[in-house]
């Protein structure tokens, strides 16, 4: 078949809602876009463990510590499913990790902010996982089969994450004046960076149009961001707290909320590596990778001896 026919068949499969599987023919640009997005998503899950890991030893009770530990471990699992999905497109785990460490591959901007108080754990669960879920619910229907299936598993756990975050903030919001202030402060600091998670506005997005055509994305960055604002604007009323945006108001004509301007200079600054914690996050990942080398070597030596493949989870745990 000539390339034009292959491309036509490929697009008609996409249009007919037939999933693309690893051995199917696909345009090179489709493969590359999926590798880029899936590996960046995987890196976000792994780097995303760091801000919360910071509070595991300081959780205020055994119950909160157990919940936080379970959540952070879940994020590691999500990273694993996603690295495995990206590997089906022909890129090795080593290459992906190298690209993260060299700064070639991105990870979500949100994880370059510091976690200053215990209330940040609640705000991350509620806002960051809340934003992630909206995106990932959409990605359960993405056109690349392994990525779609990974997201189905991820979403099941992510919805628990969001609920625990909200419940944790609810306790603080009904607590002492100091606890209420801590809750409000965390919401103030995490609100705008959470809105930035959805990526640049549709007019600035470089990948939106092609990714929508290939049904890698099913909703644009702005559509998902709007959905998030409407969802959180309703939920914050239950907390009795405020979102730090005096332009946030219900628009009866549009049947959605209007909201204030996002600071895109801040977003691009963080994406380019100059956020408050970029260097700290990357250094922590590189250090863990170096210190885990002996575990990877041992797993490979054992696998060679037994003639088995090392488990991907051993590889990740050792990186
Ligand atoms: N941060 O053309 P677009 C989580 C880049 S998981 C950094 O619109 P696209 C779980 C983008 O890569 C959170 N960079 O790009 C958790 C592109 O540059 P490139 C992560 C960003 O791909 C919770 C350029 O800007 N979720 O939170 C960001 O079509 C709690 C132009 O942008 C996913 O990754 C950003 N926020 O749309 C863990 C979901 N936004 O690559 C622990 C999958 C954009 O061309 C605790 N990813 N850029 O050099 C996606 O859905 C998409 O990749 C978007 C961006 C929507 C993020």
mmCIF file of C-alpha atoms and ligand atoms in Angstrom:
data_model
loop_
_atom_site.group_PDB
_atom_site.id
_atom_site.type_symbol
_atom_site.label_atom_id
_atom_site.label_comp_id
_atom_site.label_asym_id
_atom_site.label_seq_id
_atom_site.Cartn_x
_atom_site.Cartn_y
_atom_site.Cartn_z
ATOM 1 C CA UNK A 1 0.000 0.000 0.000
ATOM 2 C CA UNK A 2 1.266 3.459 -0.747
ATOM 3 C CA UNK A 3 1.653 5.922 2.103
ATOM 4 C CA UNK A 4 -1.405 7.959 1.148
ATOM 5 C CA UNK A 5 -3.661 4.892 1.388
ATOM 6 C CA UNK A 6 -2.123 3.904 4.713
ATOM 7 C CA UNK A 7 -2.807 7.377 6.078
ATOM 8 C CA UNK A 8 -6.398 7.343 4.816
ATOM 9 C CA UNK A 9 -7.031 3.933 6.405
ATOM 10 C CA UNK A 10 -5.433 5.102 9.627
ATOM 11 C CA UNK A 11 -7.610 8.235 9.842
ATOM 12 C CA UNK A 12 -10.766 6.256 9.030
ATOM 13 C CA UNK A 13 -9.986 3.905 11.925
ATOM 14 C CA UNK A 14 -9.611 6.938 14.199
ATOM 15 C CA UNK A 15 -12.849 8.453 12.884
ATOM 16 C CA UNK A 16 -14.593 5.094 13.355
ATOM 17 C CA UNK A 17 -13.482 4.943 17.016
ATOM 18 C CA UNK A 18 -11.263 1.897 16.453
ATOM 19 C CA UNK A 19 -8.274 1.922 18.801
ATOM 20 C CA UNK A 20 -4.775 1.996 17.353
ATOM 21 C CA UNK A 21 -2.703 -0.865 18.747
ATOM 22 C CA UNK A 22 1.123 -1.186 18.955
ATOM 23 C CA UNK A 23 1.568 -3.344 15.833
ATOM 24 C CA UNK A 24 -0.801 -1.299 13.654
ATOM 25 C CA UNK A 25 0.586 1.026 11.013
ATOM 26 C CA UNK A 26 0.650 4.625 12.235
ATOM 27 C CA UNK A 27 2.115 7.870 10.907
ATOM 28 C CA UNK A 28 5.512 8.608 12.414
ATOM 29 C CA UNK A 29 4.229 11.912 13.808
ATOM 30 C CA UNK A 30 1.366 10.100 15.611
ATOM 31 C CA UNK A 31 3.888 7.723 17.211
ATOM 32 C CA UNK A 32 6.132 10.611 18.256
ATOM 33 C CA UNK A 33 3.278 12.692 19.669
ATOM 34 C CA UNK A 34 2.102 9.754 21.747
ATOM 35 C CA UNK A 35 5.621 9.014 23.004
ATOM 36 C CA UNK A 36 6.031 12.680 23.947
ATOM 37 C CA UNK A 37 2.715 12.963 25.750
ATOM 38 C CA UNK A 38 2.706 9.536 27.445
ATOM 39 C CA UNK A 39 6.317 9.798 28.639
ATOM 40 C CA UNK A 40 5.731 13.332 29.928
ATOM 41 C CA UNK A 41 2.636 12.079 31.704
ATOM 42 C CA UNK A 42 4.704 9.237 33.247
ATOM 43 C CA UNK A 43 7.436 11.656 34.351
ATOM 44 C CA UNK A 44 4.757 13.866 35.954
ATOM 45 C CA UNK A 45 3.502 10.958 38.028
ATOM 46 C CA UNK A 46 7.020 10.112 39.218
ATOM 47 C CA UNK A 47 8.199 13.676 39.873
ATOM 48 C CA UNK A 48 4.743 14.295 41.377
ATOM 49 C CA UNK A 49 5.618 11.940 44.225
ATOM 50 C CA UNK A 50 8.253 14.376 45.518
ATOM 51 C CA UNK A 51 6.125 17.305 46.822
ATOM 52 C CA UNK A 52 3.905 14.909 48.791
ATOM 53 C CA UNK A 53 6.768 12.627 49.826
ATOM 54 C CA UNK A 54 8.037 15.699 51.672
ATOM 55 C CA UNK A 55 5.152 15.296 54.169
ATOM 56 C CA UNK A 56 5.085 11.525 54.744
ATOM 57 C CA UNK A 57 7.218 11.801 57.896
ATOM 58 C CA UNK A 58 5.294 14.833 59.156
ATOM 59 C CA UNK A 59 1.667 13.765 58.631
ATOM 60 C CA UNK A 60 -0.360 14.760 61.710
ATOM 61 C CA UNK A 61 -1.726 11.284 62.538
ATOM 62 C CA UNK A 62 -1.207 7.610 61.743
ATOM 63 C CA UNK A 63 -4.369 7.628 59.630
ATOM 64 C CA UNK A 64 -3.213 10.596 57.536
ATOM 65 C CA UNK A 65 0.250 9.068 57.161
ATOM 66 C CA UNK A 66 -1.169 5.744 55.909
ATOM 67 C CA UNK A 67 -3.413 7.550 53.411
ATOM 68 C CA UNK A 68 -0.578 9.726 52.142
ATOM 69 C CA UNK A 69 1.784 6.759 51.796
ATOM 70 C CA UNK A 70 -0.822 4.837 49.817
ATOM 71 C CA UNK A 71 -1.432 7.827 47.558
ATOM 72 C CA UNK A 72 2.250 8.414 46.836
ATOM 73 C CA UNK A 73 2.685 4.706 46.046
ATOM 74 C CA UNK A 74 -0.292 4.896 43.681
ATOM 75 C CA UNK A 75 1.461 7.667 41.742
ATOM 76 C CA UNK A 76 4.495 5.367 41.301
ATOM 77 C CA UNK A 77 2.151 2.707 39.925
ATOM 78 C CA UNK A 78 0.656 5.216 37.481
ATOM 79 C CA UNK A 79 4.153 6.078 36.284
ATOM 80 C CA UNK A 80 4.767 2.367 35.658
ATOM 81 C CA UNK A 81 1.615 1.808 33.599
ATOM 82 C CA UNK A 82 2.452 4.873 31.536
ATOM 83 C CA UNK A 83 6.126 4.041 30.927
ATOM 84 C CA UNK A 84 4.980 0.572 29.842
ATOM 85 C CA UNK A 85 2.417 2.128 27.464
ATOM 86 C CA UNK A 86 5.096 4.406 25.957
ATOM 87 C CA UNK A 87 7.483 1.459 25.556
ATOM 88 C CA UNK A 88 4.967 -0.222 23.221
ATOM 89 C CA UNK A 89 5.727 2.614 20.775
ATOM 90 C CA UNK A 90 9.388 1.623 20.579
ATOM 91 C CA UNK A 91 11.106 3.911 23.060
ATOM 92 C CA UNK A 92 13.055 2.293 25.876
ATOM 93 C CA UNK A 93 12.613 3.164 29.530
ATOM 94 C CA UNK A 94 16.289 4.200 29.668
ATOM 95 C CA UNK A 95 15.840 6.715 26.848
ATOM 96 C CA UNK A 96 12.775 8.202 28.536
ATOM 97 C CA UNK A 97 14.548 8.544 31.866
ATOM 98 C CA UNK A 98 17.607 10.073 30.152
ATOM 99 C CA UNK A 99 15.372 12.624 28.432
ATOM 100 C CA UNK A 100 13.846 13.577 31.776
ATOM 101 C CA UNK A 101 17.248 13.967 33.396
ATOM 102 C CA UNK A 102 18.723 15.963 30.515
ATOM 103 C CA UNK A 103 15.754 18.346 30.530
ATOM 104 C CA UNK A 104 14.665 17.304 27.005
ATOM 105 C CA UNK A 105 11.390 15.796 28.235
ATOM 106 C CA UNK A 106 8.952 17.891 30.204
ATOM 107 C CA UNK A 107 6.837 17.055 33.244
ATOM 108 C CA UNK A 108 3.874 18.950 34.629
ATOM 109 C CA UNK A 109 4.633 22.505 35.744
ATOM 110 C CA UNK A 110 2.596 21.989 38.918
ATOM 111 C CA UNK A 111 5.235 19.845 40.600
ATOM 112 C CA UNK A 112 7.754 22.691 40.651
ATOM 113 C CA UNK A 113 5.962 24.430 43.517
ATOM 114 C CA UNK A 114 6.877 23.827 47.169
ATOM 115 C CA UNK A 115 4.659 22.122 49.762
ATOM 116 C CA UNK A 116 4.938 24.488 52.719
ATOM 117 C CA UNK A 117 2.248 23.287 55.148
ATOM 118 C CA UNK A 118 0.157 20.197 55.874
ATOM 119 C CA UNK A 119 -2.823 21.862 54.147
ATOM 120 C CA UNK A 120 -0.868 21.614 50.876
ATOM 121 C CA UNK A 121 -1.491 17.840 50.968
ATOM 122 C CA UNK A 122 -5.227 18.498 50.947
ATOM 123 C CA UNK A 123 -4.925 21.171 48.252
ATOM 124 C CA UNK A 124 -2.860 18.860 46.015
ATOM 125 C CA UNK A 125 -5.367 16.036 46.417
ATOM 126 C CA UNK A 126 -8.357 18.244 45.765
ATOM 127 C CA UNK A 127 -7.028 20.642 43.096
ATOM 128 C CA UNK A 128 -4.071 18.876 41.445
ATOM 129 C CA UNK A 129 -5.614 15.404 41.390
ATOM 130 C CA UNK A 130 -8.940 17.043 40.504
ATOM 131 C CA UNK A 131 -7.353 18.671 37.448
ATOM 132 C CA UNK A 132 -5.499 15.466 36.590
ATOM 133 C CA UNK A 133 -8.713 13.412 36.717
ATOM 134 C CA UNK A 134 -10.599 15.643 34.293
ATOM 135 C CA UNK A 135 -7.735 15.274 31.868
ATOM 136 C CA UNK A 136 -7.396 11.533 32.438
ATOM 137 C CA UNK A 137 -11.120 10.775 32.160
ATOM 138 C CA UNK A 138 -10.850 12.257 28.675
ATOM 139 C CA UNK A 139 -7.713 10.181 28.036
ATOM 140 C CA UNK A 140 -9.583 6.934 28.838
ATOM 141 C CA UNK A 141 -11.008 7.461 25.339
ATOM 142 C CA UNK A 142 -7.738 8.450 23.668
ATOM 143 C CA UNK A 143 -7.126 6.712 20.328
ATOM 144 C CA UNK A 144 -3.966 4.777 21.284
ATOM 145 C CA UNK A 145 -5.130 1.556 22.979
ATOM 146 C CA UNK A 146 -2.392 1.019 25.613
ATOM 147 C CA UNK A 147 -2.581 4.665 26.730
ATOM 148 C CA UNK A 148 -6.388 4.552 26.982
ATOM 149 C CA UNK A 149 -6.299 1.367 29.082
ATOM 150 C CA UNK A 150 -3.585 2.748 31.384
ATOM 151 C CA UNK A 151 -5.793 5.764 32.058
ATOM 152 C CA UNK A 152 -8.782 3.607 33.003
ATOM 153 C CA UNK A 153 -6.725 2.096 35.838
ATOM 154 C CA UNK A 154 -5.277 5.451 36.825
ATOM 155 C CA UNK A 155 -8.680 7.157 37.063
ATOM 156 C CA UNK A 156 -9.993 4.590 39.527
ATOM 157 C CA UNK A 157 -7.244 5.524 41.974
ATOM 158 C CA UNK A 158 -7.194 9.215 41.168
ATOM 159 C CA UNK A 159 -10.804 9.716 42.209
ATOM 160 C CA UNK A 160 -9.941 8.349 45.664
ATOM 161 C CA UNK A 161 -7.024 10.804 45.760
ATOM 162 C CA UNK A 162 -9.251 13.749 45.076
ATOM 163 C CA UNK A 163 -11.804 12.733 47.685
ATOM 164 C CA UNK A 164 -9.163 12.268 50.388
ATOM 165 C CA UNK A 165 -7.737 15.702 49.579
ATOM 166 C CA UNK A 166 -11.132 17.340 49.830
ATOM 167 C CA UNK A 167 -11.947 15.531 53.075
ATOM 168 C CA UNK A 168 -8.622 16.581 54.568
ATOM 169 C CA UNK A 169 -9.311 20.243 53.710
ATOM 170 C CA UNK A 170 -12.875 19.934 55.005
ATOM 171 C CA UNK A 171 -11.507 18.961 58.440
ATOM 172 C CA UNK A 172 -9.145 21.970 58.418
ATOM 173 C CA UNK A 173 -11.887 24.312 57.180
ATOM 174 C CA UNK A 174 -13.977 23.389 60.232
ATOM 175 C CA UNK A 175 -11.065 23.576 62.663
ATOM 176 C CA UNK A 176 -9.367 26.306 64.671
ATOM 177 C CA UNK A 177 -8.806 29.801 63.200
ATOM 178 C CA UNK A 178 -5.180 28.771 62.512
ATOM 179 C CA UNK A 179 -6.294 25.648 60.648
ATOM 180 C CA UNK A 180 -8.810 27.650 58.612
ATOM 181 C CA UNK A 181 -6.113 30.176 57.704
ATOM 182 C CA UNK A 182 -3.735 27.375 56.713
ATOM 183 C CA UNK A 183 -6.451 25.862 54.509
ATOM 184 C CA UNK A 184 -7.166 29.179 52.778
ATOM 185 C CA UNK A 185 -3.467 29.894 52.283
ATOM 186 C CA UNK A 186 -2.916 26.514 50.582
ATOM 187 C CA UNK A 187 -5.891 27.114 48.274
ATOM 188 C CA UNK A 188 -4.528 30.573 47.427
ATOM 189 C CA UNK A 189 -1.136 29.158 46.466
ATOM 190 C CA UNK A 190 -2.321 26.099 44.494
ATOM 191 C CA UNK A 191 -5.270 27.591 42.585
ATOM 192 C CA UNK A 192 -3.496 29.404 39.749
ATOM 193 C CA UNK A 193 -0.787 26.750 39.177
ATOM 194 C CA UNK A 194 -3.607 24.151 38.988
ATOM 195 C CA UNK A 195 -5.273 26.118 36.187
ATOM 196 C CA UNK A 196 -1.920 26.148 34.364
ATOM 197 C CA UNK A 197 -1.766 22.330 34.426
ATOM 198 C CA UNK A 198 -4.132 22.205 31.442
ATOM 199 C CA UNK A 199 -1.489 23.846 29.276
ATOM 200 C CA UNK A 200 -1.455 27.080 27.256
ATOM 201 C CA UNK A 201 -4.635 28.620 25.841
ATOM 202 C CA UNK A 202 -5.935 26.968 22.681
ATOM 203 C CA UNK A 203 -4.592 29.841 20.588
ATOM 204 C CA UNK A 204 -1.070 29.208 21.954
ATOM 205 C CA UNK A 205 -1.165 25.393 22.037
ATOM 206 C CA UNK A 206 1.110 23.895 19.388
ATOM 207 C CA UNK A 207 -0.291 20.359 19.540
ATOM 208 C CA UNK A 208 -4.041 20.837 20.148
ATOM 209 C CA UNK A 209 -5.267 20.793 16.547
ATOM 210 C CA UNK A 210 -3.389 17.720 15.364
ATOM 211 C CA UNK A 211 -3.949 15.844 18.634
ATOM 212 C CA UNK A 212 -7.703 16.533 18.416
ATOM 213 C CA UNK A 213 -7.775 15.297 14.810
ATOM 214 C CA UNK A 214 -6.021 12.087 15.875
ATOM 215 C CA UNK A 215 -8.268 11.868 18.962
ATOM 216 C CA UNK A 216 -5.223 11.680 21.219
ATOM 217 C CA UNK A 217 -6.928 14.603 22.974
ATOM 218 C CA UNK A 218 -10.727 14.713 23.023
ATOM 219 C CA UNK A 219 -11.068 18.136 24.576
ATOM 220 C CA UNK A 220 -8.906 21.200 24.163
ATOM 221 C CA UNK A 221 -6.827 22.744 26.961
ATOM 222 C CA UNK A 222 -9.335 25.596 27.404
ATOM 223 C CA UNK A 223 -12.369 23.285 27.421
ATOM 224 C CA UNK A 224 -10.915 21.161 30.205
ATOM 225 C CA UNK A 225 -9.777 24.227 32.171
ATOM 226 C CA UNK A 226 -13.307 25.662 32.014
ATOM 227 C CA UNK A 227 -14.769 22.351 33.202
ATOM 228 C CA UNK A 228 -12.343 22.417 36.125
ATOM 229 C CA UNK A 229 -13.219 26.001 37.119
ATOM 230 C CA UNK A 230 -16.947 25.183 37.092
ATOM 231 C CA UNK A 231 -16.423 22.034 39.172
ATOM 232 C CA UNK A 232 -14.196 23.697 41.788
ATOM 233 C CA UNK A 233 -16.323 26.852 42.009
ATOM 234 C CA UNK A 234 -19.180 24.616 43.176
ATOM 235 C CA UNK A 235 -17.088 22.503 45.566
ATOM 236 C CA UNK A 236 -15.419 25.425 47.335
ATOM 237 C CA UNK A 237 -18.798 26.497 48.687
ATOM 238 C CA UNK A 238 -18.908 23.295 50.747
ATOM 239 C CA UNK A 239 -15.512 24.187 52.233
ATOM 240 C CA UNK A 240 -16.674 27.719 53.033
ATOM 241 C CA UNK A 241 -13.378 29.031 51.599
ATOM 242 C CA UNK A 242 -12.620 31.472 48.757
ATOM 243 C CA UNK A 243 -10.878 31.039 45.429
ATOM 244 C CA UNK A 244 -8.242 33.789 45.026
ATOM 245 C CA UNK A 245 -9.899 35.361 41.984
ATOM 246 C CA UNK A 246 -12.146 38.424 42.297
ATOM 247 C CA UNK A 247 -13.138 38.046 38.630
ATOM 248 C CA UNK A 248 -14.656 34.617 39.182
ATOM 249 C CA UNK A 249 -18.374 34.938 38.484
ATOM 250 C CA UNK A 250 -21.192 32.832 37.053
ATOM 251 C CA UNK A 251 -22.080 33.856 33.488
ATOM 252 C CA UNK A 252 -25.763 33.031 32.960
ATOM 253 C CA UNK A 253 -25.568 33.453 29.165
ATOM 254 C CA UNK A 254 -22.670 31.052 28.754
ATOM 255 C CA UNK A 255 -23.830 28.787 31.608
ATOM 256 C CA UNK A 256 -20.277 28.721 32.918
ATOM 257 C CA UNK A 257 -17.983 30.776 35.125
ATOM 258 C CA UNK A 258 -15.911 33.696 33.890
ATOM 259 C CA UNK A 259 -12.550 33.867 35.597
ATOM 260 C CA UNK A 260 -9.503 36.141 35.849
ATOM 261 C CA UNK A 261 -6.395 36.209 33.670
ATOM 262 C CA UNK A 262 -3.791 33.482 34.138
ATOM 263 C CA UNK A 263 -0.191 34.630 34.495
ATOM 264 C CA UNK A 264 1.257 32.918 31.413
ATOM 265 C CA UNK A 265 4.696 34.446 31.971
ATOM 266 C CA UNK A 266 4.856 32.521 35.232
ATOM 267 C CA UNK A 267 3.741 29.322 33.460
ATOM 268 C CA UNK A 268 6.391 29.521 30.718
ATOM 269 C CA UNK A 269 9.037 30.460 33.243
ATOM 270 C CA UNK A 270 8.283 27.278 35.201
ATOM 271 C CA UNK A 271 8.108 25.151 32.027
ATOM 272 C CA UNK A 272 11.520 26.479 30.975
ATOM 273 C CA UNK A 273 13.065 25.260 34.237
ATOM 274 C CA UNK A 274 12.987 28.420 36.337
ATOM 275 C CA UNK A 275 10.180 27.654 38.777
ATOM 276 C CA UNK A 276 10.689 27.619 42.559
ATOM 277 C CA UNK A 277 11.623 23.899 42.755
ATOM 278 C CA UNK A 278 12.648 22.776 39.221
ATOM 279 C CA UNK A 279 16.297 22.174 40.101
ATOM 280 C CA UNK A 280 15.452 20.493 43.402
ATOM 281 C CA UNK A 281 12.997 18.093 41.705
ATOM 282 C CA UNK A 282 15.338 17.099 38.905
ATOM 283 C CA UNK A 283 18.290 16.676 41.261
ATOM 284 C CA UNK A 284 16.196 14.408 43.515
ATOM 285 C CA UNK A 285 15.299 12.200 40.523
ATOM 286 C CA UNK A 286 18.908 12.039 39.281
ATOM 287 C CA UNK A 287 20.199 11.169 42.754
ATOM 288 C CA UNK A 288 17.609 8.392 43.163
ATOM 289 C CA UNK A 289 18.577 7.021 39.742
ATOM 290 C CA UNK A 290 22.299 6.954 40.581
ATOM 291 C CA UNK A 291 21.729 5.439 43.997
ATOM 292 C CA UNK A 292 19.454 2.764 42.519
ATOM 293 C CA UNK A 293 22.030 1.597 39.963
ATOM 294 C CA UNK A 294 23.126 -1.362 42.059
ATOM 295 C CA UNK A 295 19.497 -2.583 42.285
ATOM 296 C CA UNK A 296 19.094 -2.400 38.494
ATOM 297 C CA UNK A 297 22.417 -4.184 37.987
ATOM 298 C CA UNK A 298 21.414 -6.898 40.456
ATOM 299 C CA UNK A 299 17.995 -7.363 38.803
ATOM 300 C CA UNK A 300 19.589 -7.676 35.357
ATOM 301 C CA UNK A 301 22.253 -10.098 36.625
ATOM 302 C CA UNK A 302 19.554 -12.220 38.276
ATOM 303 C CA UNK A 303 17.408 -12.147 35.135
ATOM 304 C CA UNK A 304 20.376 -13.208 32.981
ATOM 305 C CA UNK A 305 21.142 -16.057 35.352
ATOM 306 C CA UNK A 306 17.534 -17.247 35.336
ATOM 307 C CA UNK A 307 16.984 -16.221 31.670
ATOM 308 C CA UNK A 308 13.935 -14.139 32.582
ATOM 309 C CA UNK A 309 13.037 -10.560 31.813
ATOM 310 C CA UNK A 310 13.523 -8.183 34.791
ATOM 311 C CA UNK A 311 10.203 -6.909 36.005
ATOM 312 C CA UNK A 312 9.509 -3.312 34.940
ATOM 313 C CA UNK A 313 8.576 -2.503 38.526
ATOM 314 C CA UNK A 314 12.063 -3.505 39.717
ATOM 315 C CA UNK A 315 13.545 -1.219 37.072
ATOM 316 C CA UNK A 316 11.404 1.717 38.118
ATOM 317 C CA UNK A 317 11.870 1.185 41.842
ATOM 318 C CA UNK A 318 15.594 1.247 41.235
ATOM 319 C CA UNK A 319 15.523 4.473 39.277
HETATM 320 N N1 LIG B 1 3.535 21.650 32.297
HETATM 321 O O1 LIG B 1 0.629 22.094 22.610
HETATM 322 P P1 LIG B 1 0.313 21.954 24.068
HETATM 323 C C1 LIG B 1 -0.863 14.241 37.784
HETATM 324 C C2 LIG B 1 3.881 22.018 27.201
HETATM 325 S S1 LIG B 1 -0.455 13.932 36.173
HETATM 326 C C3 LIG B 1 4.635 21.541 31.505
HETATM 327 O O2 LIG B 1 -1.049 22.339 24.486
HETATM 328 P P2 LIG B 1 -0.173 19.147 24.637
HETATM 329 C C4 LIG B 1 -1.017 13.089 38.719
HETATM 330 C C5 LIG B 1 3.575 20.889 26.214
HETATM 331 O O3 LIG B 1 4.238 19.700 26.595
HETATM 332 C C6 LIG B 1 -0.300 15.557 35.476
HETATM 333 N N2 LIG B 1 4.575 21.639 30.158
HETATM 334 O O4 LIG B 1 0.706 20.474 24.549
HETATM 335 C C7 LIG B 1 -0.579 13.466 40.068
HETATM 336 C C8 LIG B 1 4.080 21.479 24.917
HETATM 337 O O5 LIG B 1 5.496 21.374 24.827
HETATM 338 P P3 LIG B 1 6.200 20.210 23.922
HETATM 339 C C9 LIG B 1 0.208 15.499 34.129
HETATM 340 C C10 LIG B 1 3.366 21.837 29.614
HETATM 341 O O6 LIG B 1 0.733 18.032 24.966
HETATM 342 C C11 LIG B 1 -1.380 14.227 40.903
HETATM 343 C C12 LIG B 1 3.813 22.969 25.080
HETATM 344 O O7 LIG B 1 3.641 23.197 26.469
HETATM 345 N N3 LIG B 1 -0.830 15.075 33.232
HETATM 346 O O8 LIG B 1 -0.997 15.369 38.084
HETATM 347 C C13 LIG B 1 2.192 21.934 30.386
HETATM 348 O O9 LIG B 1 -1.056 18.986 23.444
HETATM 349 C C14 LIG B 1 -0.951 14.576 42.174
HETATM 350 C C15 LIG B 1 2.567 23.412 24.318
HETATM 351 O O10 LIG B 1 1.378 22.829 24.884
HETATM 352 C C16 LIG B 1 -0.558 14.787 31.958
HETATM 353 O O11 LIG B 1 0.573 14.861 31.515
HETATM 354 C C17 LIG B 1 2.311 21.834 31.775
HETATM 355 N N4 LIG B 1 1.250 21.953 32.606
HETATM 356 O O12 LIG B 1 -1.151 19.429 25.882
HETATM 357 C C18 LIG B 1 0.664 13.028 40.537
HETATM 358 C C19 LIG B 1 -1.723 14.349 31.121
HETATM 359 N N5 LIG B 1 1.136 22.127 29.547
HETATM 360 O O13 LIG B 1 5.905 18.901 24.607
HETATM 361 C C20 LIG B 1 1.080 13.376 41.830
HETATM 362 C C21 LIG B 1 -1.332 14.040 29.715
HETATM 363 C C22 LIG B 1 1.643 22.155 28.293
HETATM 364 O O14 LIG B 1 5.565 20.289 22.557
HETATM 365 C C23 LIG B 1 0.264 14.146 42.649
HETATM 366 N N6 LIG B 1 -0.925 15.197 28.989
HETATM 367 N N7 LIG B 1 2.973 21.984 28.343
HETATM 368 O O15 LIG B 1 7.640 20.559 23.967
HETATM 369 C C24 LIG B 1 -1.775 16.026 28.336
HETATM 370 O O16 LIG B 1 -2.975 15.858 28.372
HETATM 371 C C25 LIG B 1 -1.187 17.122 27.500
HETATM 372 O O17 LIG B 1 0.169 16.797 27.258
HETATM 373 C C26 LIG B 1 -1.323 18.534 28.125
HETATM 374 C C27 LIG B 1 -0.628 19.543 27.194
HETATM 375 C C28 LIG B 1 -2.776 18.918 28.254
HETATM 376 C C29 LIG B 1 -0.632 18.595 29.489
#
